[in-house]
Coordinates of C-alpha atoms in Angstrom, one line a residue:
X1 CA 0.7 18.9 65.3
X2 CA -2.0 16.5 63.7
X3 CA -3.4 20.0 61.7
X4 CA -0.1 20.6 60.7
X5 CA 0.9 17.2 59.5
X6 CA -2.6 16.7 57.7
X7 CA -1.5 19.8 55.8
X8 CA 1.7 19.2 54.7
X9 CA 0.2 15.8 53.6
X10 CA -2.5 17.6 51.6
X11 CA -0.2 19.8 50.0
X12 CA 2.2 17.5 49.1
X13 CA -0.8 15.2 47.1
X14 CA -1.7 18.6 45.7
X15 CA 1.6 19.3 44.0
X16 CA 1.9 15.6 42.9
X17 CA -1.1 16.0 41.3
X18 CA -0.7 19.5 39.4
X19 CA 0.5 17.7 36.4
X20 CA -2.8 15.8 35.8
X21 CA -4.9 18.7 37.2
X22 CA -2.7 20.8 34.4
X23 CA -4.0 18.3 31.8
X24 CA -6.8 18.1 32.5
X25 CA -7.9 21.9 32.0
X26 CA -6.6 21.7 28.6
X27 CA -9.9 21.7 26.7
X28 CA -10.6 21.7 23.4
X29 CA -13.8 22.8 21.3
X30 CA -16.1 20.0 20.2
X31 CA -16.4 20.0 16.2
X32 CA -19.9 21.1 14.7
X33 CA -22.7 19.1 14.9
X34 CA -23.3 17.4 12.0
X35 CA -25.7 15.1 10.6
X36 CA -25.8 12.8 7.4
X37 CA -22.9 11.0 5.7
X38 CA -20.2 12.0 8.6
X39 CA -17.4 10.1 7.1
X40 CA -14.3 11.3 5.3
X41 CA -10.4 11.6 5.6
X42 CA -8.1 14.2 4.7
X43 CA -10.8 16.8 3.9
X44 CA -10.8 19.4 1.5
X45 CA -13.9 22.3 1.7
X46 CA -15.0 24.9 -0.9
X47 CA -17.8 26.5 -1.3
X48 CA -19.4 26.8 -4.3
X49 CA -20.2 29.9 -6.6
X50 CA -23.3 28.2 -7.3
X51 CA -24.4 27.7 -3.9
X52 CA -23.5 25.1 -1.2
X53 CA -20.7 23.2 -0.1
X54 CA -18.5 20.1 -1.1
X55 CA -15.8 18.1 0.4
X56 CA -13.4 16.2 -1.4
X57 CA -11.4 13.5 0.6
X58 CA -9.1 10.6 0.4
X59 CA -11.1 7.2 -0.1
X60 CA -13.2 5.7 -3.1
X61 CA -11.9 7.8 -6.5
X62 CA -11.5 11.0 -4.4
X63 CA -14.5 10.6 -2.5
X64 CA -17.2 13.6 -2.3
X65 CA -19.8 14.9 -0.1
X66 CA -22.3 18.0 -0.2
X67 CA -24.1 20.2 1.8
X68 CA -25.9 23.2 1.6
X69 CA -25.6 24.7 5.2
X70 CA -22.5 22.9 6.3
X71 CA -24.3 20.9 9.3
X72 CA -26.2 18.2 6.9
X73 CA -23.7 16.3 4.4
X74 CA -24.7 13.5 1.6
X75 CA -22.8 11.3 0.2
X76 CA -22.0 12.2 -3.7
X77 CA -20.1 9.8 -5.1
X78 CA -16.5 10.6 -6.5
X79 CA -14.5 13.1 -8.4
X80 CA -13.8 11.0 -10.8
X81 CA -15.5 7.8 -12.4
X82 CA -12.6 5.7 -12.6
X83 CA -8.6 6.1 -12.2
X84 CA -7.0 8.0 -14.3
X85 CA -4.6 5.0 -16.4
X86 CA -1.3 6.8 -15.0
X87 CA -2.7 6.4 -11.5
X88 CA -1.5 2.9 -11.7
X89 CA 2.1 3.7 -11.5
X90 CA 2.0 4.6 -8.0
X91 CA -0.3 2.1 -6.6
X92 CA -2.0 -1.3 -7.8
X93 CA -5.2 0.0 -6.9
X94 CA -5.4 3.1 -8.6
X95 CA -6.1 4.8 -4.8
X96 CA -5.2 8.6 -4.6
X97 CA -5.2 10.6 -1.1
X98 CA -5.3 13.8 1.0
X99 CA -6.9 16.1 -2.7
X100 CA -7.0 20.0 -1.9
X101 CA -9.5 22.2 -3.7
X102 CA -9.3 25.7 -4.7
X103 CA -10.6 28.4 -7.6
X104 CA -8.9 30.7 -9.0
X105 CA -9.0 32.1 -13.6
X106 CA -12.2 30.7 -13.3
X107 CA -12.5 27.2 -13.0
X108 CA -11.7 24.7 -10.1
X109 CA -8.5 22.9 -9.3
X110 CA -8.0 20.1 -7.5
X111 CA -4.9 18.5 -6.5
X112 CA -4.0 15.3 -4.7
X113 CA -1.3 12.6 -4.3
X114 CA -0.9 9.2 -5.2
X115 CA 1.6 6.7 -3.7
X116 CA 1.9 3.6 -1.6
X117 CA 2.1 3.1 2.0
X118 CA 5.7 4.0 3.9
X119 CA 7.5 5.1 0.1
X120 CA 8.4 8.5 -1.6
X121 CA 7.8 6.7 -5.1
X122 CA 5.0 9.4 -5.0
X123 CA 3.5 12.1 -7.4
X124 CA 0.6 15.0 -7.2
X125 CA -1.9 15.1 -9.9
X126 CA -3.8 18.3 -10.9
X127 CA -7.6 18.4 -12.3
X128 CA -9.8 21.0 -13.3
X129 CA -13.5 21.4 -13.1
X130 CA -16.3 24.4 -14.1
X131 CA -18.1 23.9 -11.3
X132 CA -16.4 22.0 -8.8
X133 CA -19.0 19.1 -8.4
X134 CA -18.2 15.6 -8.6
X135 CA -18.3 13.9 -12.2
X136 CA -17.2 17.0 -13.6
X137 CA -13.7 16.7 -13.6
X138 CA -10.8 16.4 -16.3
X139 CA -7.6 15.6 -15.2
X140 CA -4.3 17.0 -16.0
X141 CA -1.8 14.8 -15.2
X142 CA 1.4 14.8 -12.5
X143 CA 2.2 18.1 -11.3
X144 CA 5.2 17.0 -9.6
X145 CA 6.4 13.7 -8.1
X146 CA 9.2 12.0 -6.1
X147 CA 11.8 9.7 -6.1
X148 CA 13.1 6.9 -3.7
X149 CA 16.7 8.8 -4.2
X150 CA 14.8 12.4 -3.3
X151 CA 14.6 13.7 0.3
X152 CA 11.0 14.2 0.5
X153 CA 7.8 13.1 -0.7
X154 CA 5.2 14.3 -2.9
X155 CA 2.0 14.0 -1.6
X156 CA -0.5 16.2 0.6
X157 CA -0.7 19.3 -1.6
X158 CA -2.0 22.1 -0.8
X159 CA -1.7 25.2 -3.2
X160 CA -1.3 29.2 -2.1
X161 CA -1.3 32.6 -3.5
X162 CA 1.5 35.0 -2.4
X163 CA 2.7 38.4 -4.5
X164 CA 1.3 37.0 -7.5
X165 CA 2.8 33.9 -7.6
X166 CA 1.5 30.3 -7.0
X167 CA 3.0 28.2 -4.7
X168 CA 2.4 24.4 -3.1
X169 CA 2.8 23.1 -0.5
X170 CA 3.1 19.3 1.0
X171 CA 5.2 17.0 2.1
X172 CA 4.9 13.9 4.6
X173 CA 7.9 12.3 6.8
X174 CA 11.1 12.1 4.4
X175 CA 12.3 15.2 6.4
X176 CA 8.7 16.8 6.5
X177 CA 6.9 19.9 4.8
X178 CA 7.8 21.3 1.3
X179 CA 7.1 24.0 -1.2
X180 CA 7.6 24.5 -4.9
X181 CA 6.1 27.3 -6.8
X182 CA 3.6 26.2 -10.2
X183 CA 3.4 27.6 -13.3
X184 CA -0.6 29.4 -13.3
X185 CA -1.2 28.6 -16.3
X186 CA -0.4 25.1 -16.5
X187 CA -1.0 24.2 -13.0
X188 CA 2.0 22.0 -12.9
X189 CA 5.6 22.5 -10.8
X190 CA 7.7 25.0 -13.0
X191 CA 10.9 23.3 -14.1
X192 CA 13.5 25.3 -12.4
X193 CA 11.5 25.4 -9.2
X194 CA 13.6 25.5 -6.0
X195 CA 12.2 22.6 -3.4
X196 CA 12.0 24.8 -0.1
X197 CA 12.1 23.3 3.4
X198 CA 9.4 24.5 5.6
X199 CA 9.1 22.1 8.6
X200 CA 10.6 18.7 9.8
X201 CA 10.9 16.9 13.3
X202 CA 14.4 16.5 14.9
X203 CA 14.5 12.8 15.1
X204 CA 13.5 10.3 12.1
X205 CA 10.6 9.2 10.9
X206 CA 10.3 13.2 11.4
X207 CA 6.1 12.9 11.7
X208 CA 4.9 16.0 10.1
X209 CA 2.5 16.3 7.0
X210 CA -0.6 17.6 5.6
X211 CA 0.3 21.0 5.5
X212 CA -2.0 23.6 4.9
X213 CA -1.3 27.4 4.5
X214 CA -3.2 30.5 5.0
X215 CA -2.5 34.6 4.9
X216 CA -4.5 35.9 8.1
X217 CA -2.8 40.0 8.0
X218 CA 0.7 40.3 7.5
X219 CA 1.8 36.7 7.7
X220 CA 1.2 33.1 6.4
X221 CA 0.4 30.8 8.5
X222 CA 1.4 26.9 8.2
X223 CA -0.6 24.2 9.7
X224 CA 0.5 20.9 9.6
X225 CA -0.3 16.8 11.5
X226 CA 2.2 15.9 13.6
X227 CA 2.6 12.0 14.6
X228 CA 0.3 9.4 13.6
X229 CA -2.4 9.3 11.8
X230 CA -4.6 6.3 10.0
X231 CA -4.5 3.9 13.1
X232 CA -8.0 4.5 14.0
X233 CA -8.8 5.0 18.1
X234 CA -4.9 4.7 18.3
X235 CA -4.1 7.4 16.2
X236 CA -2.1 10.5 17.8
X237 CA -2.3 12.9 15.0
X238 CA -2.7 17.0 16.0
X239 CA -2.3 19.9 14.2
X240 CA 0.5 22.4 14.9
X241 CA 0.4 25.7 13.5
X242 CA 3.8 28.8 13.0
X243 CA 4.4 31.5 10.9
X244 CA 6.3 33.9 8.4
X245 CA 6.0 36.9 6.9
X246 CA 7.3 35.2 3.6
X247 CA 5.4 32.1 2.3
X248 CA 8.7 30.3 1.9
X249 CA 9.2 30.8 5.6
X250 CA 11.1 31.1 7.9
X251 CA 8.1 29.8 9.8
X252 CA 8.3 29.9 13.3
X253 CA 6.0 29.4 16.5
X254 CA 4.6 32.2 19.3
X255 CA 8.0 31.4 20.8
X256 CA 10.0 32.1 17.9
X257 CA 10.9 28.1 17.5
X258 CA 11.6 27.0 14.0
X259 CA 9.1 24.5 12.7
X260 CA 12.2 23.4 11.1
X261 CA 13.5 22.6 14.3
X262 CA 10.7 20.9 15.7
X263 CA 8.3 24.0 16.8
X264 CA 4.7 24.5 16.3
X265 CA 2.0 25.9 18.5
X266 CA -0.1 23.1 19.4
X267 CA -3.8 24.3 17.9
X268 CA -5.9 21.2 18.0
X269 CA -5.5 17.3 19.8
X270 CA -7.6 14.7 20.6
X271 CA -10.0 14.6 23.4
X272 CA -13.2 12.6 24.6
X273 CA -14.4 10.8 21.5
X274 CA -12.6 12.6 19.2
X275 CA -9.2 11.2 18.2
X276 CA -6.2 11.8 16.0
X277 CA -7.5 15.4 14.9
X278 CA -5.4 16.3 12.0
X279 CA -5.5 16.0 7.6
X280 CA -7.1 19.5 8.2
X281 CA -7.7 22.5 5.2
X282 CA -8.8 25.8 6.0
X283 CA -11.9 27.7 4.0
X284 CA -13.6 30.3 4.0
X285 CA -17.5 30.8 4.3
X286 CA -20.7 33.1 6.3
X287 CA -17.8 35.8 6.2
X288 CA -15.5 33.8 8.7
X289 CA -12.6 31.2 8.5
X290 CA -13.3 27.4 8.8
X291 CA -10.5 24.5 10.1
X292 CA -11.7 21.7 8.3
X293 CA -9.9 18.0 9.6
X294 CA -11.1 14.3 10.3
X295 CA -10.9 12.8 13.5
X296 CA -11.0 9.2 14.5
X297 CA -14.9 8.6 16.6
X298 CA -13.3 6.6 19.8
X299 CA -17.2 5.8 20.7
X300 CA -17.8 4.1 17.0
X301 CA -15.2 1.9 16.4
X302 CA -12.3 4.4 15.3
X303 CA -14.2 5.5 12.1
X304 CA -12.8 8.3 10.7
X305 CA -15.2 11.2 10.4
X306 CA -15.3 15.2 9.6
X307 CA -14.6 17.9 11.8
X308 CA -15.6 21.6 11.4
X309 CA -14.5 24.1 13.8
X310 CA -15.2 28.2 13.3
X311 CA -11.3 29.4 13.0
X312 CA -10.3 32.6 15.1
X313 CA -7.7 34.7 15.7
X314 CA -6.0 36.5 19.0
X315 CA -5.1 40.0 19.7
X316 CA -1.6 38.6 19.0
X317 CA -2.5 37.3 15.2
X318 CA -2.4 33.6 16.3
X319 CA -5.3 31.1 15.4
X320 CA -7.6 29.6 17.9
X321 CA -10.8 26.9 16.9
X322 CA -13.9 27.8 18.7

């Protein structure tokens, strides 16, 4: 009778404690190892035709960083010297955020937002560059913006190919992730553009952003941050990933949830020391895909530093980080 009892006792604390056990075993790949200047937010990674890497991020005038081998980075200034004057309609300090860099009738573009903290007064400005290095860049001007009266807000771009056409993405609470298509030559938002909906949350402040999209076969994937970013070792930020075999969507996850109705695959959260993954960019280098994201260093105060992890993909065509 004791055995028995002792049993059903242990089996009972066994069950009670399948939940944390389940928790537990979710593990998640530690970033590369990197040395050098480590800190960034909102990364965006290219490499260079002329050899090497560099990452542009929110922070001083776009902040920059290079490295030749992707494990050592240095600290190279900014993209620009100083603020472009329209800047200053958004902000006070002339601070821009989350910039995305790609290549393409060759020269460099890169885009990023300006705004201020918890309003859609917001717009995305577009730059161009020969070689993509810092202190080589002219910009362009707004390539779209929002209004307080508009249903979404214009910052976190990120810009894709699809069937000849080019498209960007963003987007950031205000009902979530966005997508107008751009002129090529130009750079800039055509006029008649149709504002698509690509993801949102089901309840407000609706806690997606930072959207990011990639073709991996026959479908686009979208990668977004879901919940909170920027609060250092309190930050809850992870990237969710669904997708469609149209770039406009309708972009679902492996079970067939909208990501307008809250889906998304869960790719990447926080664990150990690193916190708040998320403001991630994909890229491509050494023949493989890279996820590129900052995450919050819970043993060094909350500061915000880079993450690289080698991007995969399953049998099934879903992405995994290794």
């Amino acid at each position: 009778m004791k055995r028995l009892r002792f049993a059903t006792l242990l089996t009972a604390a066994l069950i009670a404690l399948l939940p944390t056990m389940a928790q537990a075993n979710v593990a998640y790949p530690d970033p590369l190892p990197l040395t050098g200047q480590q800190i960034i937010h909102d990364p965006t990674v290219i490499h260079l035709k002329s050899g090497g890497y560099v990452a542009y991020s929110t922070g001083g005038v776009i902040g920059a960083r290079l490295s030749k081998d992707l494990r050592h980075w240095t600290d190279a200034g900014n993209a620009f010297a100083e603020p472009p004057s329209w800047w200053y309609e958004y902000n006070n300090t002339g601070d821009p955020w989350a910039p995305d860099i790609s290549y393409r009738a060759g020269r460099y573009w890169l885009y990023y937002a300006v705004s201020s903290w918890g309003t859609n007064h917001s717009a995305i400005g577009v730059a161009t560059s020969p070689s993509g290095l810092p202190g080589t860049w002219t910009d362009k001007g707004k390539a779209f913006t929002s209004g307080t009266t508009d249903s979404f807000n214009a910052i976190d771009p990120a810009l894709v190919r699809a069937d000849g056409r080019l498209w960007m993405s963003f987007g950031s609470y205000w009902t979530g992730i966005r997508m107008v298509e751009l002129d090529p030559l130009t750079g800039t938002a055509r006029p008649d553009t149709t504002v698509h909906h690509l993801a949102t949350r089901p309840d407000a402040p609706y806690a997606v952003e930072g959207p990011y999209i990639v073709k991996h076969g026959r479908h686009y994937y979208l990668f977004a941050s879901y919940d909170t970013c920027c609060a250092g070792a309190d930050s809850t930020y992870r990237i969710r990933v669904g997708r469609s075999t149209s770039v406009t969507g309708p972009y679902t996850d492996s079970t067939g949830k909208p990501l307008l109705e809250g889906g998304g695959d869960l790719l990447l959260a926080g664990h150990g020391r690193y916190v708040g993954t998320g403001g991630e960019s994909v890229f491509r280098a050494r023949g493989q895909d890279w996820l590129a994201y900052h995450y919050y260093d819970a043993e060094d105060n909350g500061t915000p530093k880079l993450g690289l992890n080698r991007l995969g993909w399953t049998k099934h065509g879903w992405p995994k980080v290794f």
